[in-house]
Amino acid sequence: DAGVTQSPTHLIKTRGQHVTLRCSPISGHKSVSWYQQVLGQGPQFIFQYYEKEERGRGNFPDRFSARQFPNYSSELNVNALLLGDSALYLCASSLVAGADEKLFFGSGTQLSVL
Amino acid sequence: RKEVEQDPGPFNVPEGATVAFNCTYSNSASQSFFWYRQDCRKEPKLLMSVYSSGNEDGRFTAQLNRASQYISLLIRDSKLSDSATYLCVVNLYSGNTPLVFGKGTRLSVIA
């Protein structure tokens, strides 16, 4: 069975541009979460979607947005890119959303903003 | 106080050694706890859940102390392949941020 898949794997953008990252969850998983990981830090929560509705939002500016599609895949959009947005963006899916939630991560999208 | 705190290390230990990591959390309403392992330039992978009764998986033992608000991970008979960053994860369940990751503890097992 396929795990969580993310595309693209690497991306180079310049300041002010817009980027769209894509994620397909494990089959049967209805929850998708997005995390940003800067080198040397743990993953920082950006968004969670469960059954196509936003369940949680981390402390990120409005330039970050996301959505989940009827097939449970998800997109993360970032507008007006800043140098500080350079990071590894991880998508994770889980079977349930709640106390027993266990995350399965994709291999991430490495975003470099020049 | 940060929500989840870990000693970043690095912990450099010889093969065969026993090593332990602790992680403290600030929210007493936290519901569940996990350890994830992250290899260099790879995604985090679930290592084990942490229960109040403690749990063991081979050479790995995890413990939860709710009164003192910390969780621990013990690795016995360390292998070179155990070299990685170990992330402590706390599930708040409610609120806007369901799962909070620590910064991770780096372990290097040396021959």
mmCIF file of C-alpha atoms in Angstrom:
data_model
loop_
_atom_site.group_PDB
_atom_site.id
_atom_site.type_symbol
_atom_site.label_atom_id
_atom_site.label_comp_id
_atom_site.label_asym_id
_atom_site.label_seq_id
_atom_site.Cartn_x
_atom_site.Cartn_y
_atom_site.Cartn_z
ATOM 1 C CA ASP A 1 0.000 0.000 0.000
ATOM 2 C CA ALA A 2 1.197 3.488 -0.776
ATOM 3 C CA GLY A 3 2.169 5.712 2.095
ATOM 4 C CA VAL A 4 1.651 9.449 2.260
ATOM 5 C CA THR A 5 2.850 11.039 -0.959
ATOM 6 C CA GLN A 6 3.882 14.656 -1.356
ATOM 7 C CA SER A 7 4.766 16.696 -4.393
ATOM 8 C CA PRO A 8 6.989 18.255 -5.401
ATOM 9 C CA THR A 9 9.970 16.949 -3.418
ATOM 10 C CA HIS A 10 12.008 20.103 -3.910
ATOM 11 C CA LEU A 11 11.072 23.621 -4.903
ATOM 12 C CA ILE A 12 12.986 26.860 -5.375
ATOM 13 C CA LYS A 13 11.067 30.122 -5.376
ATOM 14 C CA THR A 14 11.879 33.804 -5.040
ATOM 15 C CA ARG A 15 10.505 36.259 -2.514
ATOM 16 C CA GLY A 16 6.975 37.404 -3.206
ATOM 17 C CA GLN A 17 6.020 34.352 -5.245
ATOM 18 C CA HIS A 18 3.274 31.887 -4.437
ATOM 19 C CA VAL A 19 3.631 28.139 -3.907
ATOM 20 C CA THR A 20 1.240 25.175 -3.803
ATOM 21 C CA LEU A 21 2.247 21.931 -2.127
ATOM 22 C CA ARG A 22 0.252 18.735 -2.560
ATOM 23 C CA CYS A 23 -0.366 15.707 -0.386
ATOM 24 C CA SER A 24 -2.164 12.395 -0.803
ATOM 25 C CA PRO A 25 -2.929 10.560 2.432
ATOM 26 C CA ILE A 26 -2.774 6.854 3.075
ATOM 27 C CA SER A 27 -5.863 5.163 1.658
ATOM 28 C CA GLY A 28 -8.642 5.226 4.245
ATOM 29 C CA HIS A 29 -7.130 8.079 6.263
ATOM 30 C CA LYS A 30 -9.458 11.043 6.551
ATOM 31 C CA SER A 31 -7.231 13.448 8.456
ATOM 32 C CA VAL A 32 -4.389 15.431 6.913
ATOM 33 C CA SER A 33 -2.055 17.707 8.824
ATOM 34 C CA TRP A 34 0.631 20.069 7.598
ATOM 35 C CA TYR A 35 3.837 20.863 9.469
ATOM 36 C CA GLN A 36 6.765 23.172 8.838
ATOM 37 C CA GLN A 37 10.190 22.014 9.965
ATOM 38 C CA VAL A 38 13.160 24.338 10.025
ATOM 39 C CA LEU A 39 16.610 22.764 10.330
ATOM 40 C CA GLY A 40 17.391 21.895 13.934
ATOM 41 C CA GLN A 41 13.797 22.334 15.132
ATOM 42 C CA GLY A 42 10.866 20.011 15.610
ATOM 43 C CA PRO A 43 7.915 20.125 13.213
ATOM 44 C CA GLN A 44 5.607 23.116 13.780
ATOM 45 C CA PHE A 45 1.900 22.578 13.262
ATOM 46 C CA ILE A 46 0.301 24.620 10.467
ATOM 47 C CA PHE A 47 -3.126 23.094 9.717
ATOM 48 C CA GLN A 48 -5.201 20.015 10.230
ATOM 49 C CA TYR A 49 -8.161 18.943 8.115
ATOM 50 C CA TYR A 50 -10.506 16.159 9.022
ATOM 51 C CA GLU A 51 -13.371 15.114 6.785
ATOM 52 C CA LYS A 52 -12.695 18.170 4.615
ATOM 53 C CA GLU A 53 -13.138 20.639 7.443
ATOM 54 C CA GLU A 54 -10.416 22.624 9.184
ATOM 55 C CA ARG A 55 -9.918 21.161 12.621
ATOM 56 C CA GLY A 56 -6.960 23.179 13.771
ATOM 57 C CA ARG A 57 -4.741 26.044 12.763
ATOM 58 C CA GLY A 58 -1.305 26.805 14.162
ATOM 59 C CA ASN A 59 0.314 30.163 14.726
ATOM 60 C CA PHE A 60 1.059 31.022 11.096
ATOM 61 C CA PRO A 61 0.137 34.189 9.155
ATOM 62 C CA ASP A 62 -2.814 34.397 6.785
ATOM 63 C CA ARG A 63 -0.410 33.963 3.873
ATOM 64 C CA PHE A 64 -0.703 30.258 4.666
ATOM 65 C CA SER A 65 -3.893 28.500 3.623
ATOM 66 C CA ALA A 66 -4.942 24.948 2.942
ATOM 67 C CA ARG A 67 -7.846 22.833 1.861
ATOM 68 C CA GLN A 68 -8.858 19.204 1.677
ATOM 69 C CA PHE A 69 -10.592 17.682 -1.314
ATOM 70 C CA PRO A 70 -13.393 15.095 -1.439
ATOM 71 C CA ASN A 71 -10.804 12.337 -2.010
ATOM 72 C CA TYR A 72 -9.042 13.526 1.214
ATOM 73 C CA SER A 73 -5.964 14.809 -0.605
ATOM 74 C CA SER A 74 -4.831 18.252 0.444
ATOM 75 C CA GLU A 75 -3.071 21.372 -0.746
ATOM 76 C CA LEU A 76 -1.049 23.883 1.222
ATOM 77 C CA ASN A 77 -0.754 27.331 -0.323
ATOM 78 C CA VAL A 78 1.689 30.014 0.718
ATOM 79 C CA ASN A 79 1.434 33.521 -0.740
ATOM 80 C CA ALA A 80 3.965 36.349 -0.803
ATOM 81 C CA LEU A 81 6.860 34.078 0.101
ATOM 82 C CA LEU A 82 9.482 35.326 2.536
ATOM 83 C CA LEU A 83 13.029 34.096 3.023
ATOM 84 C CA GLY A 84 11.935 32.710 6.395
ATOM 85 C CA ASP A 85 9.464 30.373 4.706
ATOM 86 C CA SER A 86 12.382 28.217 3.584
ATOM 87 C CA ALA A 87 11.840 24.900 5.320
ATOM 88 C CA LEU A 88 10.802 21.283 4.963
ATOM 89 C CA TYR A 89 7.022 21.069 4.678
ATOM 90 C CA LEU A 90 5.656 17.804 5.961
ATOM 91 C CA CYS A 91 2.246 16.353 5.374
ATOM 92 C CA ALA A 92 0.904 13.678 7.700
ATOM 93 C CA SER A 93 -2.223 11.590 7.570
ATOM 94 C CA SER A 94 -4.017 9.743 10.318
ATOM 95 C CA LEU A 95 -6.927 7.378 10.501
ATOM 96 C CA VAL A 96 -8.664 9.391 13.191
ATOM 97 C CA ALA A 97 -8.379 12.865 14.632
ATOM 98 C CA GLY A 98 -8.361 12.917 18.392
ATOM 99 C CA ALA A 99 -6.671 11.563 21.464
ATOM 100 C CA ASP A 100 -5.410 8.404 19.801
ATOM 101 C CA GLU A 101 -4.227 10.126 16.665
ATOM 102 C CA LYS A 102 -1.075 8.604 15.180
ATOM 103 C CA LEU A 103 0.591 10.481 12.366
ATOM 104 C CA PHE A 104 2.155 8.957 9.274
ATOM 105 C CA PHE A 105 4.358 11.416 7.438
ATOM 106 C CA GLY A 106 5.237 11.888 3.814
ATOM 107 C CA SER A 107 8.847 12.531 2.876
ATOM 108 C CA GLY A 108 8.182 16.249 2.630
ATOM 109 C CA THR A 109 8.695 19.127 0.239
ATOM 110 C CA GLN A 110 11.933 21.053 0.694
ATOM 111 C CA LEU A 111 11.147 24.688 -0.117
ATOM 112 C CA SER A 112 13.932 27.183 -0.683
ATOM 113 C CA VAL A 113 13.031 30.855 -1.000
ATOM 114 C CA LEU A 114 15.749 33.034 -2.544
ATOM 115 C CA ARG B 1 7.413 27.657 29.621
ATOM 116 C CA LYS B 2 7.433 25.853 26.272
ATOM 117 C CA GLU B 3 4.691 23.303 25.643
ATOM 118 C CA VAL B 4 7.125 20.447 25.077
ATOM 119 C CA GLU B 5 10.777 20.601 26.086
ATOM 120 C CA GLN B 6 13.597 18.227 25.306
ATOM 121 C CA ASP B 7 17.347 18.288 25.841
ATOM 122 C CA PRO B 8 18.667 18.725 22.267
ATOM 123 C CA GLY B 9 21.820 16.727 22.985
ATOM 124 C CA PRO B 10 23.740 15.409 21.184
ATOM 125 C CA PHE B 11 24.037 12.266 23.226
ATOM 126 C CA ASN B 12 27.126 10.386 22.058
ATOM 127 C CA VAL B 13 27.148 6.830 23.388
ATOM 128 C CA PRO B 14 29.128 3.682 22.561
ATOM 129 C CA GLU B 15 27.467 0.650 21.053
ATOM 130 C CA GLY B 16 25.836 -1.505 23.710
ATOM 131 C CA ALA B 17 25.236 1.373 26.112
ATOM 132 C CA THR B 18 21.928 2.250 27.723
ATOM 133 C CA VAL B 19 20.690 5.785 27.142
ATOM 134 C CA ALA B 20 17.642 7.637 28.420
ATOM 135 C CA PHE B 21 15.891 10.787 27.226
ATOM 136 C CA ASN B 22 13.354 12.858 29.098
ATOM 137 C CA CYS B 23 10.745 15.242 27.820
ATOM 138 C CA THR B 24 8.598 17.624 29.873
ATOM 139 C CA TYR B 25 5.242 19.060 28.894
ATOM 140 C CA SER B 26 3.402 22.063 30.282
ATOM 141 C CA ASN B 27 -0.273 21.305 29.689
ATOM 142 C CA SER B 28 -1.654 18.990 32.357
ATOM 143 C CA ALA B 29 -4.706 18.327 30.155
ATOM 144 C CA SER B 30 -2.565 16.546 27.567
ATOM 145 C CA GLN B 31 -4.253 13.360 26.470
ATOM 146 C CA SER B 32 -1.713 11.128 24.804
ATOM 147 C CA PHE B 33 1.997 10.921 24.228
ATOM 148 C CA PHE B 34 4.330 9.515 21.612
ATOM 149 C CA TRP B 35 7.952 9.152 20.634
ATOM 150 C CA TYR B 36 8.863 9.631 16.977
ATOM 151 C CA ARG B 37 12.204 8.930 15.372
ATOM 152 C CA GLN B 38 13.626 11.129 12.612
ATOM 153 C CA ASP B 39 16.678 10.206 10.578
ATOM 154 C CA CYS B 40 18.733 12.954 8.956
ATOM 155 C CA ARG B 41 16.825 14.581 6.070
ATOM 156 C CA LYS B 42 13.964 12.105 6.417
ATOM 157 C CA GLU B 43 10.401 12.315 7.721
ATOM 158 C CA PRO B 44 9.515 11.498 11.352
ATOM 159 C CA LYS B 45 8.275 7.970 11.981
ATOM 160 C CA LEU B 46 6.243 6.757 14.933
ATOM 161 C CA LEU B 47 8.451 4.822 17.340
ATOM 162 C CA MET B 48 5.992 4.103 20.119
ATOM 163 C CA SER B 49 3.062 5.383 22.097
ATOM 164 C CA VAL B 50 3.556 6.146 25.785
ATOM 165 C CA TYR B 51 1.065 4.919 28.353
ATOM 166 C CA SER B 52 0.716 5.571 32.069
ATOM 167 C CA SER B 53 1.502 1.925 32.739
ATOM 168 C CA GLY B 54 4.647 2.184 30.653
ATOM 169 C CA ASN B 55 5.308 0.156 27.570
ATOM 170 C CA GLU B 56 8.159 -1.799 26.118
ATOM 171 C CA ASP B 57 9.043 -2.728 22.557
ATOM 172 C CA GLY B 58 12.188 -4.780 22.360
ATOM 173 C CA ARG B 59 15.101 -2.632 23.485
ATOM 174 C CA PHE B 60 12.890 0.459 23.865
ATOM 175 C CA THR B 61 10.925 1.368 26.999
ATOM 176 C CA ALA B 62 8.700 4.410 27.363
ATOM 177 C CA GLN B 63 7.307 5.772 30.601
ATOM 178 C CA LEU B 64 4.830 8.502 31.475
ATOM 179 C CA ASN B 65 4.763 10.400 34.753
ATOM 180 C CA ARG B 66 1.602 12.524 34.791
ATOM 181 C CA ALA B 67 2.242 13.958 38.253
ATOM 182 C CA SER B 68 5.569 15.430 37.184
ATOM 183 C CA GLN B 69 4.476 15.947 33.570
ATOM 184 C CA TYR B 70 7.304 14.171 31.860
ATOM 185 C CA ILE B 71 7.800 11.211 29.579
ATOM 186 C CA SER B 72 10.949 9.186 29.083
ATOM 187 C CA LEU B 73 12.487 6.886 26.507
ATOM 188 C CA LEU B 74 15.059 4.273 27.464
ATOM 189 C CA ILE B 75 17.135 2.496 24.830
ATOM 190 C CA ARG B 76 19.063 -0.561 25.939
ATOM 191 C CA ASP B 77 21.967 -2.198 24.097
ATOM 192 C CA SER B 78 22.304 0.726 21.668
ATOM 193 C CA LYS B 79 22.976 -0.083 18.015
ATOM 194 C CA LEU B 80 24.648 2.090 15.404
ATOM 195 C CA SER B 81 21.293 2.122 13.601
ATOM 196 C CA ASP B 82 19.685 3.845 16.607
ATOM 197 C CA SER B 83 21.513 7.061 15.660
ATOM 198 C CA ALA B 84 18.748 9.554 14.924
ATOM 199 C CA THR B 85 16.775 12.425 16.413
ATOM 200 C CA TYR B 86 14.055 11.389 18.841
ATOM 201 C CA LEU B 87 11.004 13.641 18.943
ATOM 202 C CA CYS B 88 8.679 13.818 21.911
ATOM 203 C CA VAL B 89 5.046 14.444 20.907
ATOM 204 C CA VAL B 90 2.154 15.487 23.103
ATOM 205 C CA ASN B 91 -1.480 15.354 22.001
ATOM 206 C CA LEU B 92 -3.534 18.143 23.536
ATOM 207 C CA TYR B 93 -6.608 16.777 21.753
ATOM 208 C CA SER B 94 -8.536 19.997 22.237
ATOM 209 C CA GLY B 95 -7.745 23.499 21.065
ATOM 210 C CA ASN B 96 -6.214 24.647 17.828
ATOM 211 C CA THR B 97 -3.007 22.652 17.977
ATOM 212 C CA PRO B 98 -3.747 18.988 18.485
ATOM 213 C CA LEU B 99 -0.224 17.542 18.388
ATOM 214 C CA VAL B 100 2.827 19.408 19.636
ATOM 215 C CA PHE B 101 6.345 18.263 18.816
ATOM 216 C CA GLY B 102 9.442 18.886 20.868
ATOM 217 C CA LYS B 103 12.616 20.041 19.148
ATOM 218 C CA GLY B 104 14.093 16.586 19.384
ATOM 219 C CA THR B 105 17.067 14.933 21.053
ATOM 220 C CA ARG B 106 19.926 13.867 18.843
ATOM 221 C CA LEU B 107 21.526 10.498 19.525
ATOM 222 C CA SER B 108 24.774 9.291 18.018
ATOM 223 C CA VAL B 109 25.817 5.723 18.713
ATOM 224 C CA ILE B 110 29.491 5.221 18.016
ATOM 225 C CA ALA B 111 31.436 2.020 17.376
#
